[in-house]
Short mmCIF file of N, CA and C in Angstrom, two decimals:
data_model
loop_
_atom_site.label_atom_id
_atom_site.label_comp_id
_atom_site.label_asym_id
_atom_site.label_seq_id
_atom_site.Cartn_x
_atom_site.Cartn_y
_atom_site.Cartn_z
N UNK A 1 -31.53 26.28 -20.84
CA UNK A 1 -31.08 25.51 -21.99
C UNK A 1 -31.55 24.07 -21.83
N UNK A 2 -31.17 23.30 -22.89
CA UNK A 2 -31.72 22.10 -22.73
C UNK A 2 -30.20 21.25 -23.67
N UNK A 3 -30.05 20.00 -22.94
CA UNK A 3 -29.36 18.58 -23.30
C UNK A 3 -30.07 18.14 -23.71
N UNK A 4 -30.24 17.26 -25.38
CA UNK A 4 -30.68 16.28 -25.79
C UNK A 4 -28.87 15.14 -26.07
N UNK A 5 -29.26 13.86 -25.09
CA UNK A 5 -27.94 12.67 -25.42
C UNK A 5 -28.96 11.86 -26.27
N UNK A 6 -27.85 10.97 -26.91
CA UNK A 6 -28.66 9.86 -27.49
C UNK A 6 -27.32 8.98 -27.96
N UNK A 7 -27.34 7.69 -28.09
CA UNK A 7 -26.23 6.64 -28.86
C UNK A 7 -26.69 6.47 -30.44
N UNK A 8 -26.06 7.21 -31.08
CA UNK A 8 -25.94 7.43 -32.38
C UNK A 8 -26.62 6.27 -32.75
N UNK A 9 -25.15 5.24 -32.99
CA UNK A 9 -26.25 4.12 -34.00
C UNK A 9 -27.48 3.79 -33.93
N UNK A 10 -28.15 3.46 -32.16
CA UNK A 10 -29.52 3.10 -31.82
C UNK A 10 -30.47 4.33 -31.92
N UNK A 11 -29.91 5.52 -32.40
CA UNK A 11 -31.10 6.30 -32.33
C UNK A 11 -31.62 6.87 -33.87
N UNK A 12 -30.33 6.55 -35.07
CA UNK A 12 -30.51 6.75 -36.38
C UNK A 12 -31.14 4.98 -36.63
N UNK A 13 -30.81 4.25 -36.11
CA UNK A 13 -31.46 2.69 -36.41
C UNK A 13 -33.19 3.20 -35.92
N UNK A 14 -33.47 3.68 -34.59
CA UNK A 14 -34.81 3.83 -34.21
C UNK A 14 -35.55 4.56 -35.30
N UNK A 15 -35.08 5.84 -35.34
CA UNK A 15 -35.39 6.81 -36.36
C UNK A 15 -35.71 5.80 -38.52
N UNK A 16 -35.05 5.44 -38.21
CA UNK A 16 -34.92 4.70 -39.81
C UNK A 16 -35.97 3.60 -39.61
N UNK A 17 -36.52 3.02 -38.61
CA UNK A 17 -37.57 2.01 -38.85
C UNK A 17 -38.74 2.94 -38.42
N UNK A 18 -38.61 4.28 -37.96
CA UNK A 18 -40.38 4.37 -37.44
C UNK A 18 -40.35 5.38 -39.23
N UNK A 19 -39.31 5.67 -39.68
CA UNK A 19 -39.67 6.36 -41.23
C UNK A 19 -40.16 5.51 -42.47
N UNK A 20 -39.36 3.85 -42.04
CA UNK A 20 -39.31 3.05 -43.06
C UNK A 20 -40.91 2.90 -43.00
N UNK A 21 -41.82 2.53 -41.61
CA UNK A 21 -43.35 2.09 -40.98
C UNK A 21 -43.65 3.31 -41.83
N UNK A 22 -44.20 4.45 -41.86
CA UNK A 22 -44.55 5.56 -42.64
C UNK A 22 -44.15 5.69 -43.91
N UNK A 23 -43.22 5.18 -44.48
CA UNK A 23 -42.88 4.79 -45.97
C UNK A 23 -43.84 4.31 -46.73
N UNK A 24 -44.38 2.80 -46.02
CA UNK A 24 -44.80 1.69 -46.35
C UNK A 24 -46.55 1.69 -46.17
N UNK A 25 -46.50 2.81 -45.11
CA UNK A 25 -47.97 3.08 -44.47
C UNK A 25 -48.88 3.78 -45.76
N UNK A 26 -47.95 4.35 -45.95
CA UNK A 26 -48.49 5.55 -46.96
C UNK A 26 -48.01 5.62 -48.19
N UNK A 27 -47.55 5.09 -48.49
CA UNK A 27 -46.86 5.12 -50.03
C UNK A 27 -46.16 6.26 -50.47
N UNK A 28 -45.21 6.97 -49.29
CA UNK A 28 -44.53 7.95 -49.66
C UNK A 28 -42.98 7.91 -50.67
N UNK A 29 -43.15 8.84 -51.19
CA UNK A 29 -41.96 8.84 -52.34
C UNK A 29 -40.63 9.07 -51.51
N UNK A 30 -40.55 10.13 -50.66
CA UNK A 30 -39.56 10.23 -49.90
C UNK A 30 -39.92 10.59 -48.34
N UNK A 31 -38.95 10.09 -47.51
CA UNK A 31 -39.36 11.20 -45.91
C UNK A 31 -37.77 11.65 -45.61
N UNK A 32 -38.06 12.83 -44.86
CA UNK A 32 -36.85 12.99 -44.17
C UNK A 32 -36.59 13.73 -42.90
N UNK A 33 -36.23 12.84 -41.93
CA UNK A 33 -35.87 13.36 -40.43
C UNK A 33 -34.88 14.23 -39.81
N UNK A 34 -34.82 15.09 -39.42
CA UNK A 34 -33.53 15.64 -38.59
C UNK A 34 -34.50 16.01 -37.46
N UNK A 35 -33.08 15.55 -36.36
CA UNK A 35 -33.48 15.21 -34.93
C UNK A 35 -32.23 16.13 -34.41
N UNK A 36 -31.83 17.25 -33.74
CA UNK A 36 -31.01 17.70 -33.40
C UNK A 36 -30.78 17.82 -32.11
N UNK A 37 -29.38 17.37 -31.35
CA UNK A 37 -28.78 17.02 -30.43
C UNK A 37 -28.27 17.61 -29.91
N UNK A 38 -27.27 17.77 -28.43
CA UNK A 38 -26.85 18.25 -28.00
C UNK A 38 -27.13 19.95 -27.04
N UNK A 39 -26.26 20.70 -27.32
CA UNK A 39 -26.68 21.71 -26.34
C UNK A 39 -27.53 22.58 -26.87
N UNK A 40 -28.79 23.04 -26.67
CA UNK A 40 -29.98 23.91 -27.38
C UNK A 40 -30.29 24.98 -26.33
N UNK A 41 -30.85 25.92 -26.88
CA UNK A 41 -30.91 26.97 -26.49
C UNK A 41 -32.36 27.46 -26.09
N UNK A 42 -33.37 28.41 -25.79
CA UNK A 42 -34.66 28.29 -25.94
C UNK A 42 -34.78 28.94 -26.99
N UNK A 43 -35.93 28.33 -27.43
CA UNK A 43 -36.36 28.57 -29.14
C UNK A 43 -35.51 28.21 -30.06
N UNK A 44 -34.51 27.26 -29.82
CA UNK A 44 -34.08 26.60 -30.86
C UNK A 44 -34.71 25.57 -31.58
N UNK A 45 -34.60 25.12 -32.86
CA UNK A 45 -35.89 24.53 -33.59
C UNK A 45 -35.16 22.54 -33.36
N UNK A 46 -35.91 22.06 -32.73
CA UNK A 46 -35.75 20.80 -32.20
C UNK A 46 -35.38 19.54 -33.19
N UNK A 47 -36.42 19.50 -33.92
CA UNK A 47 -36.78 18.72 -35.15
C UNK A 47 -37.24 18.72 -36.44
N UNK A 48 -37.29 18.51 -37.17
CA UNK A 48 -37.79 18.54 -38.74
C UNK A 48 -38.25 17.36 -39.56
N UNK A 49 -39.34 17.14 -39.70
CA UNK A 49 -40.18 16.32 -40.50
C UNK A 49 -40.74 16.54 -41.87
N UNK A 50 -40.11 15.97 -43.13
CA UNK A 50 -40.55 16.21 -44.21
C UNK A 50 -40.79 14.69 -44.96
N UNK A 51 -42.12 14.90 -45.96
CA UNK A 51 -42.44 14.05 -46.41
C UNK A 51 -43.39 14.15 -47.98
N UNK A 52 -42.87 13.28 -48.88
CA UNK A 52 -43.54 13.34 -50.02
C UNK A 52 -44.38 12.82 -50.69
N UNK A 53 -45.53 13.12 -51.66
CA UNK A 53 -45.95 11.61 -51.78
C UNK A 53 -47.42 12.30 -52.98
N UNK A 54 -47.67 11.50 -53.60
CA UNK A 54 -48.63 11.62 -54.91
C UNK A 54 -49.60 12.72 -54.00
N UNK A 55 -50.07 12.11 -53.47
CA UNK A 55 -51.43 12.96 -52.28
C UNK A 55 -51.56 13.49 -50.95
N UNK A 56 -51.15 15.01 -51.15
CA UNK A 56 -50.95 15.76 -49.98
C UNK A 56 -51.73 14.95 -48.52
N UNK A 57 -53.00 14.75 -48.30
CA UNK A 57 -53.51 14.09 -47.30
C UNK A 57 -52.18 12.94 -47.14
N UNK A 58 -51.86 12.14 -47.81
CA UNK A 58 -51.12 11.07 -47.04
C UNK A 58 -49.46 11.22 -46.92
N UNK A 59 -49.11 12.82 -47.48
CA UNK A 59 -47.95 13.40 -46.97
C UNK A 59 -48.31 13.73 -45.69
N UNK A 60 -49.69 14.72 -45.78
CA UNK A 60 -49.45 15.48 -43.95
C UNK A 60 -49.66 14.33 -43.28
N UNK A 61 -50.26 12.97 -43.58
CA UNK A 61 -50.71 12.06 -42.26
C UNK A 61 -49.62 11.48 -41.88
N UNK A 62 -48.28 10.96 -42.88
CA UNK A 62 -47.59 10.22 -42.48
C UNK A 62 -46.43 11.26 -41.78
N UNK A 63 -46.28 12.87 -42.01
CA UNK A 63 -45.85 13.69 -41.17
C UNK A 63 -46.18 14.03 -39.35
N UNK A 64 -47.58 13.22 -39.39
CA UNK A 64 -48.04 13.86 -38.41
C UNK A 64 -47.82 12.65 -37.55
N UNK A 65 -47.79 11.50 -38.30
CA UNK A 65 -47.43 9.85 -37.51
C UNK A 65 -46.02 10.13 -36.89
N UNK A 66 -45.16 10.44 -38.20
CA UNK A 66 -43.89 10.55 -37.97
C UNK A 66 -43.45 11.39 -36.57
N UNK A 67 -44.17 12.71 -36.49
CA UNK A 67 -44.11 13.82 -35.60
C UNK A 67 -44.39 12.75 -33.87
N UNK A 68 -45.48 12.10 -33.68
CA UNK A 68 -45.96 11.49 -32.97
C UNK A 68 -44.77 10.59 -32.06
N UNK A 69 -44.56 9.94 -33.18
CA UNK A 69 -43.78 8.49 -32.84
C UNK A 69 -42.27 9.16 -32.44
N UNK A 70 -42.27 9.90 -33.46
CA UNK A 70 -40.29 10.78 -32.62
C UNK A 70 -40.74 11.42 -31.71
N UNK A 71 -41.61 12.17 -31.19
CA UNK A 71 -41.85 12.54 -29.77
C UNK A 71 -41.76 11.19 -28.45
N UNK A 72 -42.16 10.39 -29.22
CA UNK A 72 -42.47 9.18 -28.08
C UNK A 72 -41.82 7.85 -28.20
N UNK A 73 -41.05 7.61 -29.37
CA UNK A 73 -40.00 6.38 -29.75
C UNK A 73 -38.84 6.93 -29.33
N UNK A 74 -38.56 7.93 -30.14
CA UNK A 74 -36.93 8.23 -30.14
C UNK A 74 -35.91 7.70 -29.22
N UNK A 75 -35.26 7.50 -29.44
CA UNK A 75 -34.26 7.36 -28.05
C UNK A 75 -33.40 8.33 -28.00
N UNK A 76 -33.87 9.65 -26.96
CA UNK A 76 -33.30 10.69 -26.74
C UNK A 76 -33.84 11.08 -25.50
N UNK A 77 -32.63 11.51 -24.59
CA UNK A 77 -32.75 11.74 -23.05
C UNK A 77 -32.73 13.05 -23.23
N UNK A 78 -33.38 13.99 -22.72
CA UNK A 78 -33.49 15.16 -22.36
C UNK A 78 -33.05 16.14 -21.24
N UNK A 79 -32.42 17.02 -20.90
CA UNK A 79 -32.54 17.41 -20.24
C UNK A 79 -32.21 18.82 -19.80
N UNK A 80 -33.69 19.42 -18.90
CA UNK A 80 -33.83 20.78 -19.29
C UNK A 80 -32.85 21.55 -17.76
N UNK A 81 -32.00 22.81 -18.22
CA UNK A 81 -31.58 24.02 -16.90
C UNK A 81 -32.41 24.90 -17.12
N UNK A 82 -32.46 25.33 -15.94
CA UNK A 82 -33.25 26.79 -14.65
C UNK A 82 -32.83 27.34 -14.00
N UNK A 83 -33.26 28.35 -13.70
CA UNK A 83 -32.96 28.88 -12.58
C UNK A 83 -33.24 27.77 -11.52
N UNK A 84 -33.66 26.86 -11.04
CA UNK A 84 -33.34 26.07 -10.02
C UNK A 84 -32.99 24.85 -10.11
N UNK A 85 -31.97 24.60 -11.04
CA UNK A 85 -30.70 23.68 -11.58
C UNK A 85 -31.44 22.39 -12.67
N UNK A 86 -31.19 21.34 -13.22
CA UNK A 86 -31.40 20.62 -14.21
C UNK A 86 -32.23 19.74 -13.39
N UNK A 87 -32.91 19.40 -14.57
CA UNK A 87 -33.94 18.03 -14.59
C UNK A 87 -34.51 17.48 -15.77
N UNK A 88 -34.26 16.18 -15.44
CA UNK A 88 -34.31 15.26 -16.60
C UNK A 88 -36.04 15.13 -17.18
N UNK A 89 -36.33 15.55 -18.22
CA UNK A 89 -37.52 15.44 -18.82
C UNK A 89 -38.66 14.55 -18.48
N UNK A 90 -39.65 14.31 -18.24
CA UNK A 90 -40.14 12.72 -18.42
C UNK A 90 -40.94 12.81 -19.74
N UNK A 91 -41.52 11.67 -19.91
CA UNK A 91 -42.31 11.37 -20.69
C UNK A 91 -43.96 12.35 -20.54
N UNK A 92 -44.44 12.40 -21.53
CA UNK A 92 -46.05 13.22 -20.89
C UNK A 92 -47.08 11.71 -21.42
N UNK A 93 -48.15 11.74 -20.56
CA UNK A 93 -48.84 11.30 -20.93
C UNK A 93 -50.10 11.34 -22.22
N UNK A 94 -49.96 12.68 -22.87
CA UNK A 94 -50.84 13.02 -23.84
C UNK A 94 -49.82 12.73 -24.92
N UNK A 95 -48.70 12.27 -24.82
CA UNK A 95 -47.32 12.10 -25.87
C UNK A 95 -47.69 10.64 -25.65
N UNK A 96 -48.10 9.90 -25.22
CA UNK A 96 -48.47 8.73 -25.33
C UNK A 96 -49.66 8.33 -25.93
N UNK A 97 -50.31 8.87 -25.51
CA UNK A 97 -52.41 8.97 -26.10
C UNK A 97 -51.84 9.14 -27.20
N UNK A 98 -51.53 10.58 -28.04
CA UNK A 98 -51.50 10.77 -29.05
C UNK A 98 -50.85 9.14 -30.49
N UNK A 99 -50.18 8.69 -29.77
CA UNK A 99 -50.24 7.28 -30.24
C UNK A 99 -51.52 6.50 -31.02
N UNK A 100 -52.20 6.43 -29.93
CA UNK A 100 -53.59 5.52 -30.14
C UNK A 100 -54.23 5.96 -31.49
N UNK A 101 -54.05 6.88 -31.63
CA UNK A 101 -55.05 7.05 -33.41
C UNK A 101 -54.42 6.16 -34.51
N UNK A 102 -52.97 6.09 -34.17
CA UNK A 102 -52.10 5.23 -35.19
C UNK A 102 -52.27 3.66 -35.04
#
């Protein structure tokens, strides 16, 4: 299974400025995030990214920004059990690269 913690206010405040940056980026009509917390299971569905906007290209791009930046902004601690007891997630380095196009 896996723990996702996070402090509410600072992580719907984080979440609300990297949507507002993709709002503004792209001229989307609407976006909308769910980030789900707490105790998960395997193959439980993590996150959800939706986004609207006159021109499909700059819906999927600002989905795919969005996707990016909550992998690697969020403020959410992770942490995965095993069969040989818990450990706290780290960061990946290709979750960082993937940044640089933005």
């Amino acid at each position: 299974r896996m723990e996702i913690e996070h402090y509410p206010g600072m992580t719907e405040k984080a979440i609300g400025d990297i949507v507002d940056e993709a709002m503004g980026r792209w001229t989307l009509d609407d976006a909308l995030v769910i980030h789900r917390h707490g105790t998960l299971e395997p193959g439980d569905r993590i996150m959800m990214v939706a986004t609207a906007a006159r021109h499909r290209a700059a819906a999927f791009e600002a989905a795919e920004y969005l996707m990016d930046y909550l992998k690697s902004r969020a403020p959410f601690w992770k942490k995965e059990y095993g069969p040989d007891g818990a450990e706290w997630v780290a960061a990946k380095d290709e979750d960082e690269d993937a940044l640089s196009r933005w």
